[in-house]
Structures are given as C-alpha cells and as structure tokens.
mmCIF file of C-alpha atoms in Angstrom:
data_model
loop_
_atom_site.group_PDB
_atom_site.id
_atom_site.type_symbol
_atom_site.label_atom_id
_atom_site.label_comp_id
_atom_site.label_asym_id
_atom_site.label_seq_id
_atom_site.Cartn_x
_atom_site.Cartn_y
_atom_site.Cartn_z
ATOM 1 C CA UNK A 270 161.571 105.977 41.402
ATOM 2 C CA UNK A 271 161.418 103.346 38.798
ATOM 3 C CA UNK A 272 160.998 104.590 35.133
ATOM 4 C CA UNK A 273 157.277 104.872 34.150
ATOM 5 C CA UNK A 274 156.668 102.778 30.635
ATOM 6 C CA UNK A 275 153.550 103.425 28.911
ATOM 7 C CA UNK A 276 151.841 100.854 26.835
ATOM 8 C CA UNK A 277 149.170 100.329 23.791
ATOM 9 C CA UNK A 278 146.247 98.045 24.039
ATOM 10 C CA UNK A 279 145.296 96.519 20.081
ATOM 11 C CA UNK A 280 141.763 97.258 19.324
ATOM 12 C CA UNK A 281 141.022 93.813 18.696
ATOM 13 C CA UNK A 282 137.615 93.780 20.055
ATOM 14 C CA UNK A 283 137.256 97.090 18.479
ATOM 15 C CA UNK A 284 137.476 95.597 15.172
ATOM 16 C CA UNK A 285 135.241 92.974 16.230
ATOM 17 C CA UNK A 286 132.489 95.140 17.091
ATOM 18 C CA UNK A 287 132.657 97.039 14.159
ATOM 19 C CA UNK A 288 132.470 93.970 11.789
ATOM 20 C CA UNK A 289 136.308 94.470 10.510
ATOM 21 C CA UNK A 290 138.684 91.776 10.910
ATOM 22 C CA UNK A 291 141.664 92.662 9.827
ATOM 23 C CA UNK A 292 144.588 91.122 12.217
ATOM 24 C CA UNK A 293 147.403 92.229 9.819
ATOM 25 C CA UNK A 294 146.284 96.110 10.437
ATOM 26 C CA UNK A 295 146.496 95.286 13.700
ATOM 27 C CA UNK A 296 150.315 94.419 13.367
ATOM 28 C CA UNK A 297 150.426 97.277 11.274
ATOM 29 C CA UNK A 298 149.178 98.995 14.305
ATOM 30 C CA UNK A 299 151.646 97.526 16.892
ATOM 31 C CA UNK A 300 154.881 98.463 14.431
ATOM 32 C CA UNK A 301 153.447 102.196 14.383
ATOM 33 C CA UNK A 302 153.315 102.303 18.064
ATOM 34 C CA UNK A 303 157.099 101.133 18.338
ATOM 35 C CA UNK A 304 158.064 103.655 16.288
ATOM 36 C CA UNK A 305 156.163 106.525 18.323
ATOM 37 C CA UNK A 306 158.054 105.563 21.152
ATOM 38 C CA UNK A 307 155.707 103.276 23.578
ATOM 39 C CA UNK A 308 156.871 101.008 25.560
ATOM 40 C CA UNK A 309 155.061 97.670 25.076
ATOM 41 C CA UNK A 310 151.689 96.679 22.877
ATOM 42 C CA UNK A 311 148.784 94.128 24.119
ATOM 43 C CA UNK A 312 146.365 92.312 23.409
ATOM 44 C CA UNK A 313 142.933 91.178 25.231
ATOM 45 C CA UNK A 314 141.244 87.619 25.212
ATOM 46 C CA UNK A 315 137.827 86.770 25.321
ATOM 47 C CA UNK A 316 136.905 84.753 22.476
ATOM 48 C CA UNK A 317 132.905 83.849 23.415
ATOM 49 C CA UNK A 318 132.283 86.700 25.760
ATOM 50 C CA UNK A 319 133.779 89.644 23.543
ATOM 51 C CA UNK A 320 134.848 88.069 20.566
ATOM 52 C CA UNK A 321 138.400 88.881 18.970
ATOM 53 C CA UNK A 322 141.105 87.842 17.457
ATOM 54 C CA UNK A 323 143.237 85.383 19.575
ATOM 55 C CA UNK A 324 146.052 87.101 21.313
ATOM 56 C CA UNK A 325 148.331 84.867 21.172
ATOM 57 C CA UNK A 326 148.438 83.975 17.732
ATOM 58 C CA UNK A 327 148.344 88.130 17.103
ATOM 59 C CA UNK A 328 151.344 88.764 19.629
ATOM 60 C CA UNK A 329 153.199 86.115 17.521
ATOM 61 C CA UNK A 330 153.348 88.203 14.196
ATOM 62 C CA UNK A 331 153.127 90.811 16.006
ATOM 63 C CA UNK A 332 156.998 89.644 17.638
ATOM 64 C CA UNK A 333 157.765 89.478 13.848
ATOM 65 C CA UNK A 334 157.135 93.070 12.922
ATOM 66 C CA UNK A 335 158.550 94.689 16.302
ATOM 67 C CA UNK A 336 162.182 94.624 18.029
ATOM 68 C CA UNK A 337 161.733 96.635 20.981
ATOM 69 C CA UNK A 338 158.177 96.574 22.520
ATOM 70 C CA UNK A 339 156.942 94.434 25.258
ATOM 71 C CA UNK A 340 154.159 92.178 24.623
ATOM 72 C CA UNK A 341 151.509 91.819 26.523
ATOM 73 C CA UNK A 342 148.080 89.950 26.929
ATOM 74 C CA UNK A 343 145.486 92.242 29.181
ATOM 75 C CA UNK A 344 144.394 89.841 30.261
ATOM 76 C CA UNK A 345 144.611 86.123 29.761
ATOM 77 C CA UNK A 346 141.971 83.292 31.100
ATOM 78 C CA UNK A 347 144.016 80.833 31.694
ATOM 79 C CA UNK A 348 141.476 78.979 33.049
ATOM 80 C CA UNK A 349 139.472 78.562 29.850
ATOM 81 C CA UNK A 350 142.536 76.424 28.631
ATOM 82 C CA UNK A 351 144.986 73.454 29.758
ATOM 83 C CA UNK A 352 147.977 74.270 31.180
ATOM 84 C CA UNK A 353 150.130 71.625 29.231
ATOM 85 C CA UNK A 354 148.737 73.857 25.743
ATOM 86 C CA UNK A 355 148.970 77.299 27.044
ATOM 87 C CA UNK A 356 152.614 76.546 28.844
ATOM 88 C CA UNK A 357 153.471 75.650 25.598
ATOM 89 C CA UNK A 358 152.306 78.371 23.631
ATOM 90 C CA UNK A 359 153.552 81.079 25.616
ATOM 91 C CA UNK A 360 157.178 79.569 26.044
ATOM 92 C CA UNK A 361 157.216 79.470 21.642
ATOM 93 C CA UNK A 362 156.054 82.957 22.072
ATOM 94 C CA UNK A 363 158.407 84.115 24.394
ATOM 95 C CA UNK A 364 160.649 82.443 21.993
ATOM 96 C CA UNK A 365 159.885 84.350 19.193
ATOM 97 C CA UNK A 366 159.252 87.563 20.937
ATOM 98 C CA UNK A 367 163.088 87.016 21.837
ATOM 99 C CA UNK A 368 162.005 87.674 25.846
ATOM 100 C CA UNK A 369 159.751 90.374 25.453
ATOM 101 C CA UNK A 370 156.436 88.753 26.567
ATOM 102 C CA UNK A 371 154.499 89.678 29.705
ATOM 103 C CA UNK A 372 151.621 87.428 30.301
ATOM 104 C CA UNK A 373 148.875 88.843 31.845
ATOM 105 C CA UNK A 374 146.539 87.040 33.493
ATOM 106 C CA UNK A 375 143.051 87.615 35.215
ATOM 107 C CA UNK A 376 140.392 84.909 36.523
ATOM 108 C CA UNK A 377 136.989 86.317 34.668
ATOM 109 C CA UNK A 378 134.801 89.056 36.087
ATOM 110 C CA UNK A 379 131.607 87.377 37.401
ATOM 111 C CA UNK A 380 128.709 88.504 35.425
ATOM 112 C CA UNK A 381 126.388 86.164 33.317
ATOM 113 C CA UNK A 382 128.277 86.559 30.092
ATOM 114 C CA UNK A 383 131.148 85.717 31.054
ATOM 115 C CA UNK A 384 129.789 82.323 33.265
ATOM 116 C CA UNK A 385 128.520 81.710 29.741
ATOM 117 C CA UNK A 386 131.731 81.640 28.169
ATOM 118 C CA UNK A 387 132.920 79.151 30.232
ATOM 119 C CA UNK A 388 130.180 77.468 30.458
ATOM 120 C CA UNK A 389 130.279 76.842 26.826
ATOM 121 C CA UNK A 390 133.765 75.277 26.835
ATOM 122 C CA UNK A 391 132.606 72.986 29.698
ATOM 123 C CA UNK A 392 134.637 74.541 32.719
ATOM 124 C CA UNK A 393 132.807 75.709 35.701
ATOM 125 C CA UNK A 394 132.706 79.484 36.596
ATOM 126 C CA UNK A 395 132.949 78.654 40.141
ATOM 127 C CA UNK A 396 136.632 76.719 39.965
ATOM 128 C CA UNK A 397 138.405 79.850 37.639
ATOM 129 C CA UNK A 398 140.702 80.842 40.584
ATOM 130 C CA UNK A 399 141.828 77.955 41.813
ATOM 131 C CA UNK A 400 142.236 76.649 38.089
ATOM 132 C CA UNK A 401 144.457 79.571 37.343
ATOM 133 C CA UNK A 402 146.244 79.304 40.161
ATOM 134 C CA UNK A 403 147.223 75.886 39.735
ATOM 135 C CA UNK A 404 147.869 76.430 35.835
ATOM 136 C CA UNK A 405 150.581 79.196 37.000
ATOM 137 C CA UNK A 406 152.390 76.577 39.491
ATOM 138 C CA UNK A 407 151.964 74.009 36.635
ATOM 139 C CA UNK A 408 153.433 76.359 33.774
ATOM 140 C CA UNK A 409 156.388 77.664 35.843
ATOM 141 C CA UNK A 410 157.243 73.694 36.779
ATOM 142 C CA UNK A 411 157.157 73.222 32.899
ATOM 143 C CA UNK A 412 158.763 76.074 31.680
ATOM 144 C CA UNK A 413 162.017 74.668 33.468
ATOM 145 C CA UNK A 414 162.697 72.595 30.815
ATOM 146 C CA UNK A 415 162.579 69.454 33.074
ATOM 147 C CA UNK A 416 160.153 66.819 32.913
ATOM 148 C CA UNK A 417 157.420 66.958 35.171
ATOM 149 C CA UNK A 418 154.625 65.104 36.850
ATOM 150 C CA UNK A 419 152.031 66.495 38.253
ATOM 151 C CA UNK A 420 148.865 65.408 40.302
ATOM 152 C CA UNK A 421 146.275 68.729 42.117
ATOM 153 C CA UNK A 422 143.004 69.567 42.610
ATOM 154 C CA UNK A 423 142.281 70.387 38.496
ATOM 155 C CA UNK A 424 144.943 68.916 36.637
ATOM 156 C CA UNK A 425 147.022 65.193 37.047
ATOM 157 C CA UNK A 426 149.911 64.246 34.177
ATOM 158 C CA UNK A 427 152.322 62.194 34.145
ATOM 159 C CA UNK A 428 156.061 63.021 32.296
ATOM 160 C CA UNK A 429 155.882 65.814 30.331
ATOM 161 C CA UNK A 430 158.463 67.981 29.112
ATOM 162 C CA UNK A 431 157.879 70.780 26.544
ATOM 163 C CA UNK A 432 159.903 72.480 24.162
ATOM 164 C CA UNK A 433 161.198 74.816 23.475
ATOM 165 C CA UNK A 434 161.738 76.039 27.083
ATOM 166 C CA UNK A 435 160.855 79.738 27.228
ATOM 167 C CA UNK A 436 163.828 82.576 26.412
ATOM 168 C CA UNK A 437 164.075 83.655 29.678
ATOM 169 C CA UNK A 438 164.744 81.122 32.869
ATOM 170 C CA UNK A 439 161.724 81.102 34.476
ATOM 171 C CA UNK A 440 159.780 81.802 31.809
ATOM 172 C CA UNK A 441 157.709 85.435 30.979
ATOM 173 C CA UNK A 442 156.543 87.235 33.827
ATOM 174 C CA UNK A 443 152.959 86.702 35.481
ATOM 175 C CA UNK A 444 151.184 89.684 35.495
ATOM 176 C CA UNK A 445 147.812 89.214 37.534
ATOM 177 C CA UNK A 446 144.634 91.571 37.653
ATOM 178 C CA UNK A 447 142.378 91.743 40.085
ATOM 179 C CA UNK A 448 141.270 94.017 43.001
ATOM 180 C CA UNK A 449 139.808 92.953 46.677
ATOM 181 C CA UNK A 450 141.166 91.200 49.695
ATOM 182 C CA UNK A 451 141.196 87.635 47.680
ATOM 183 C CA UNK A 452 142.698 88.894 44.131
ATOM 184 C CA UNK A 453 145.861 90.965 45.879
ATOM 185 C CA UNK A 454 146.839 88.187 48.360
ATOM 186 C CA UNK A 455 147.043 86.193 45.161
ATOM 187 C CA UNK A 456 149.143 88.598 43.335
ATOM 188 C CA UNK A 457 150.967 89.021 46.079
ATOM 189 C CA UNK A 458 151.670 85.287 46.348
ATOM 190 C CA UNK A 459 152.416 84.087 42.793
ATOM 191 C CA UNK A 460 152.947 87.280 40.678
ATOM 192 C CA UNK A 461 155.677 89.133 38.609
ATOM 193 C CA UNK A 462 153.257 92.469 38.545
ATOM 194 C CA UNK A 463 149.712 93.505 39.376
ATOM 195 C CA UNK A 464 147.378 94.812 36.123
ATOM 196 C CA UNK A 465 144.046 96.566 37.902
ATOM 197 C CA UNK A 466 141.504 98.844 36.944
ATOM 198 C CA UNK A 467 140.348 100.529 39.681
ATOM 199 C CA UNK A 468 138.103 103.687 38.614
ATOM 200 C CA UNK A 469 140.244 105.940 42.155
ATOM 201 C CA UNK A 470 143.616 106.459 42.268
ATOM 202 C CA UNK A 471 143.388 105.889 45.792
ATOM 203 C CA UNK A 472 141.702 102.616 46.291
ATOM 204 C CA UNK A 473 144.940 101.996 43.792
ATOM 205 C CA UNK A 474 147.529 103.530 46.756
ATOM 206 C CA UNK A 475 145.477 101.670 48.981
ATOM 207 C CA UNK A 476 145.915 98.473 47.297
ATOM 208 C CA UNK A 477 149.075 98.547 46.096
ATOM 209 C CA UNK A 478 150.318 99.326 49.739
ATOM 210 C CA UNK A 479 149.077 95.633 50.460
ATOM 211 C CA UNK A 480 150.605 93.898 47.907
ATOM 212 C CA UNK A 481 154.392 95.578 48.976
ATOM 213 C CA UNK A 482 153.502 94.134 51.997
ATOM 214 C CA UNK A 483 152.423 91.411 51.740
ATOM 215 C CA UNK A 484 155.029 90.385 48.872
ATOM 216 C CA UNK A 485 157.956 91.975 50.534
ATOM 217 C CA UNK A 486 160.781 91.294 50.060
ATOM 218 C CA UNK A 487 160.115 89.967 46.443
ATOM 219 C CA UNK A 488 158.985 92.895 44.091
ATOM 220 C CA UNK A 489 156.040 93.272 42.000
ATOM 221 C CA UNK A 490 155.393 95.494 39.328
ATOM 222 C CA UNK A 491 152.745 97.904 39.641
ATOM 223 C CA UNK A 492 150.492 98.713 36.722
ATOM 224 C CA UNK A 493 147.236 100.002 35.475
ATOM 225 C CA UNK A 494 144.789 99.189 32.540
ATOM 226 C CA UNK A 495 143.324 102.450 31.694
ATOM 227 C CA UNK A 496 141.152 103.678 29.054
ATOM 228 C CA UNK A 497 140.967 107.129 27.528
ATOM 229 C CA UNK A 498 138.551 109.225 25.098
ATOM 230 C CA UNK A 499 140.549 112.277 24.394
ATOM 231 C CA UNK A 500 138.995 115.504 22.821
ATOM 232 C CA UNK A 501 139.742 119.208 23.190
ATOM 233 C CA UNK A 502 135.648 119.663 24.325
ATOM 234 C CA UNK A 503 135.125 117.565 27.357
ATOM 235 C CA UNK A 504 131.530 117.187 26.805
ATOM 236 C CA UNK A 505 132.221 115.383 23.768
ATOM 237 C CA UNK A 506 134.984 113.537 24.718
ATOM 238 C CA UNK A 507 132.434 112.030 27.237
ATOM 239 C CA UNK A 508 129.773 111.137 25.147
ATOM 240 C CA UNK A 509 132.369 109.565 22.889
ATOM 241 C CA UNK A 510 133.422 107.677 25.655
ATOM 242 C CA UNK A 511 129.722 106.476 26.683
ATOM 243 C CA UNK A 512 129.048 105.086 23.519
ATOM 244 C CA UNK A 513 132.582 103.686 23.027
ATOM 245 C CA UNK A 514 132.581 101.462 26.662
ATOM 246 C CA UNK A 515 128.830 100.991 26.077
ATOM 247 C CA UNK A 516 129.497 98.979 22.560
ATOM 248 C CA UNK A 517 132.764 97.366 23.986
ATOM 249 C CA UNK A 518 131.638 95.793 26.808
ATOM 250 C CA UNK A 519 127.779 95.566 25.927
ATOM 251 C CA UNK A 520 126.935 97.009 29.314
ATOM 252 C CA UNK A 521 125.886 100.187 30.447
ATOM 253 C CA UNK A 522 128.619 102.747 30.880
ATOM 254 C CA UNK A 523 127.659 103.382 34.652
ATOM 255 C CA UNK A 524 128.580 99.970 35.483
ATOM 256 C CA UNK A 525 131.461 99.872 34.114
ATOM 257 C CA UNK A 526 132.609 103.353 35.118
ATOM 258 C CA UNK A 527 131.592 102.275 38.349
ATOM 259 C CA UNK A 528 134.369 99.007 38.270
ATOM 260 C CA UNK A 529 137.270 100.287 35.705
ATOM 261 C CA UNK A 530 139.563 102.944 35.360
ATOM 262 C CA UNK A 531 137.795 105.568 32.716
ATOM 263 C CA UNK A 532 138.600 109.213 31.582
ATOM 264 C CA UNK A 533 137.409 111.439 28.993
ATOM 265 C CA UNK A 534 138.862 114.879 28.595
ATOM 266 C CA UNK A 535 141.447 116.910 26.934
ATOM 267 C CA UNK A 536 145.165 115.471 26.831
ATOM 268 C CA UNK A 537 146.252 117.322 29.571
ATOM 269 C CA UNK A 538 143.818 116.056 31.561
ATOM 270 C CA UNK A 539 144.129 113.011 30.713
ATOM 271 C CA UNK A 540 147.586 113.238 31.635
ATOM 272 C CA UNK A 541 147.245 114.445 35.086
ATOM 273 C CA UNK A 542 144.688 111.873 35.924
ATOM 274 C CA UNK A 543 146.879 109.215 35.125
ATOM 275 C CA UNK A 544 149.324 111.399 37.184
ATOM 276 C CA UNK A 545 147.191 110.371 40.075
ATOM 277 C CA UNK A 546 148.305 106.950 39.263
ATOM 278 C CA UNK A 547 151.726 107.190 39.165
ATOM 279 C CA UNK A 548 151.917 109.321 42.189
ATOM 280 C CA UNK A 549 149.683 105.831 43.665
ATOM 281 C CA UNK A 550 152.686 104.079 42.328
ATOM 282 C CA UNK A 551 151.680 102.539 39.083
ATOM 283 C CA UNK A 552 155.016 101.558 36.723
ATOM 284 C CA UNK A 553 153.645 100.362 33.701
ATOM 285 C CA UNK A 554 150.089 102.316 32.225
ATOM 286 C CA UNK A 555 148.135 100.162 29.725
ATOM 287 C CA UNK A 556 145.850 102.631 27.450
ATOM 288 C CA UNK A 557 142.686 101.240 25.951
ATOM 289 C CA UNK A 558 141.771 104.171 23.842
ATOM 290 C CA UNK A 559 137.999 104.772 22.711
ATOM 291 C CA UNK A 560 137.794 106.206 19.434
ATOM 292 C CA UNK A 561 136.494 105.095 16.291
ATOM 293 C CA UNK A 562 139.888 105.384 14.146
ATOM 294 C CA UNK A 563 142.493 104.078 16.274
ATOM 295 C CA UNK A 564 145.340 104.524 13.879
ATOM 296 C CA UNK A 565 144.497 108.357 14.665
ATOM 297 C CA UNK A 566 143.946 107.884 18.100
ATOM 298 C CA UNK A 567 147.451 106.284 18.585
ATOM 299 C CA UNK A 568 148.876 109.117 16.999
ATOM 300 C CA UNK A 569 146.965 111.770 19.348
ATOM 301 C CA UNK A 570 147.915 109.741 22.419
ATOM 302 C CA UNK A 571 151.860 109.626 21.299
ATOM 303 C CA UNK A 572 151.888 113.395 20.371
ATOM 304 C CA UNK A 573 149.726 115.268 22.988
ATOM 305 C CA UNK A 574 149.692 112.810 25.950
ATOM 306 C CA UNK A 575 152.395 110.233 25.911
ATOM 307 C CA UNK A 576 155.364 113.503 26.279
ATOM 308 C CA UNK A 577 153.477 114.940 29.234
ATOM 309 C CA UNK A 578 153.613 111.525 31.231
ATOM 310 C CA UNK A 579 157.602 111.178 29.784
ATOM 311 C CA UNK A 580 158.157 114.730 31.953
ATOM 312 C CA UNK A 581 156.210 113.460 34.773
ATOM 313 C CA UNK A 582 158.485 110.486 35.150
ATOM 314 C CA UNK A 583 161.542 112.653 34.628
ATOM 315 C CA UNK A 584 160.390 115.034 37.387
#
C-alpha cells in the first residue's frame, strides 16, 4: 500500500468571511503545520464567487517559510485565466517551491454564483471544460522549455517560450477534481491525481475503480478533500459544522452535505470515517477544518487525529 500523506487546507476564505485579511498569518499558519508533521498545505481559489486571497501569490511566500511540505491549490480554475499567464506562474512557483507544487485543478461547480464569476471576467460558463482541458495540453507543451505554437478550439499563439521552465521536467503534477462519468474519464485521460469530494466512501471505491481502469497502466494518485468539525460532544460538533459550511459556501448545509465530503464528531471518529476512505483507496487526505480559530484547530487535528490516521497507514 502506498504511504497515506495527510494535508492542511489555509483558511483563506475563512478569513475572508470573517472580515480578517491577514495573508502573512496565513504563512504563519502553513510553517506551524510543517512543523506538526503534515504532509503538504493548500490553498483554494475563487476570487468573485468566495472571495480570498489569491493562491498563488500565498503558496509563493508560503514556499519561502516551508522546506518540506507540498503545496497545493484545492482547486484551481484554470479556466478563469490564460494559459500563457497561469503556465507561467506556476512554473516560477514550482521554481521557488523547489518542486514541491501540486496543482490542483477543477472546472467550476455549476450553480448561479459561480456562472457569475465567470461571467464577470467575460468567459462563458458553458466552455470551462473544454477551456481547462486545452489550458492543461497548452501548459505541459510550454512547460518544456521549447517554443511553442499553438492553434485549438479556445486559444491560438504563435512562438512562445517561457521562463523559467518549471523544477521538475514536465512540470508540477495535475491534480483534477471532479466526480461523474464526464469528470473521471478526464482525470483519467490527462491527470497526475484525482482531488474529489464525494460525501460516501463508496461512491469513492466506486469511482476510483474507474479511473485505475481506465488510466491503466499510467498511475494516478488518489485523494480526497475533506472537511472536519471536531468536538468531544457530537451534537455540537454538528451544529458547529452547520453554521461553519453554511457561512463558507453561502448555501444551505443540506446541499452541500448532500455533494461534499463532511464530518462532525469526536477525533476518533473522525478518524475512522476518513478510514473509510483510505480503505476506498484515497493516498493523499486534504482537511478543510471548520472552526472559528484555526490556529487551534490545526493543533487539535495534529494531536488527536492526524496520529490515529499515521497507525492506520502503518497497519
């Protein structure tokens, strides 16, 4: 079995919500959870839909005040920008991060605010999959380090080289999201590893059955974006969590329960429901935790939960 690596999501739209905007505690933030002993630290985008602060631009001090971590975004929309730009950005970044980026990536879910956010940049909702798509062919032509020309359905360019050329031949891994028929023959097809939410551990199994499949004989790494409200009384934990997913997302908490991977309970419940997961086959768990002091929260998660899921992966 591969070795099970746990990872931190940055509250950055926690802060947002909350009317603090402080990036530098954030970085603050990502140092701490080095030092507790997780195994990467990520950030979300979504600058019109759920405002934040930009990932990329955090990940970059963030590759500054960290040596070991893996950064990640969870998840990009590539399609909101040009590939040219974001190639670009994320080859300085893997740069600086000395090889330790992971971009995720994700089309947009479909729901009015977020047809809004691209609306407002001028892109059309309807072509976000096949502009990400294309973007990833584009980016991995032009993280070669060769000049390229390129002429498809979104984007046409003539000649273009950038550098530098990412730390790592290739450039980062692709990490998509995405569940459903459409999403995993695209991971399948183009990805480096698969970053769902799916609220059963065994639509996950299900799923992630199709993409070894389908993929085989290249590998893809299995993860999950998770999030977690963590109390010793259950009841509260839960109606910590309502509230918390509620103000995040600005949507009721059935919905989203209903869509995304969500737990409120003790730690040792927590742990064995992301147990499930692992069992499902999930490699790399990406915790969102709702709370309303995260610098506390981290430290809950690292001391009650995070050891549990280190002797689950050592059993």
């Amino acid at each position: 079995m591969a070795k099970l690596e746990v990872g931190y999501l940055l509250p950055t739209r926690d802060q947002s919500v909350l009317g603090e905007h402080d990036p530098r505690g954030l970085v603050v933030q990502a140092r701490r959870a080095e030092e507790l002993g997780l195994d990467s630290v990520w950030a979300g985008d979504s600058p019109v839909t759920r405002p934040r602060a930009d990932p990329l631009l955090l990940l970059a001090a963030v590759a500054q005040a960290t040596e070991r971590v893996a950064l990640g975004t969870a998840v990009l929309l590539p399609a909101l920008r040009h590939p040219i730009l974001l190639a670009h950005q994320l080859a300085t970044l893997d740069r600086l991060s000395d090889g330790r980026l992971i971009a995720g990536m994700g089309g947009g879910f479909p729901n009015p605010a977020t047809r809004a956010q691209f609306a407002s940049v001028g892109i059309g909702f309807a072509s976000r999959a096949g502009r990400m798509t294309e973007s990833i062919d584009v980016m991995r032509k032009l993280w070669s380090g060769e000049t390229v020309s390129w002429r498809g359905e979104h984007f046409a360019f003539e000649d273009v080289r950038i550098a530098p050329p990412p730390s790592r031949p290739g450039g980062p891994p692709i990490w998509l999201a995405g569940s459903g028929a459409p999403a995993l023959r695209r991971v399948a097809r183009l990805a480096d590893g698969w970053l769902p939410y799916p609220p059963e551990w065994t639509t996950y199994a299900e799923e992630h059955q199709v993409i070894e499949q389908a993929a085989a004989p290249r590998s893809v790494t299995p993860a999950l974006y998770a999030t977690l409200c963590l109390d010793q009384d259950p009841e509260k934990a839960h109606r910590r969590l309502r509230t918390s997913v509620e103000r995040y997302y600005n949507a009721p908490f059935d919905v989203v329960a209903g869509i995304q991977a969500v737990f409120a309970g003790t730690a040792r419940q927590a742990a064995d429901w992301l147990t499930g997961y692992v069992t499902a086959g999930a490699r790399h768990l990406v915790i969102r935790l709702a709370t309303d002091d995260h610098d506390a929260g981290l430290e809950e998660f690292a001391d009650r939960v995070l050891p549990l899921l280190r002797e689950e992966r050592h059993r």
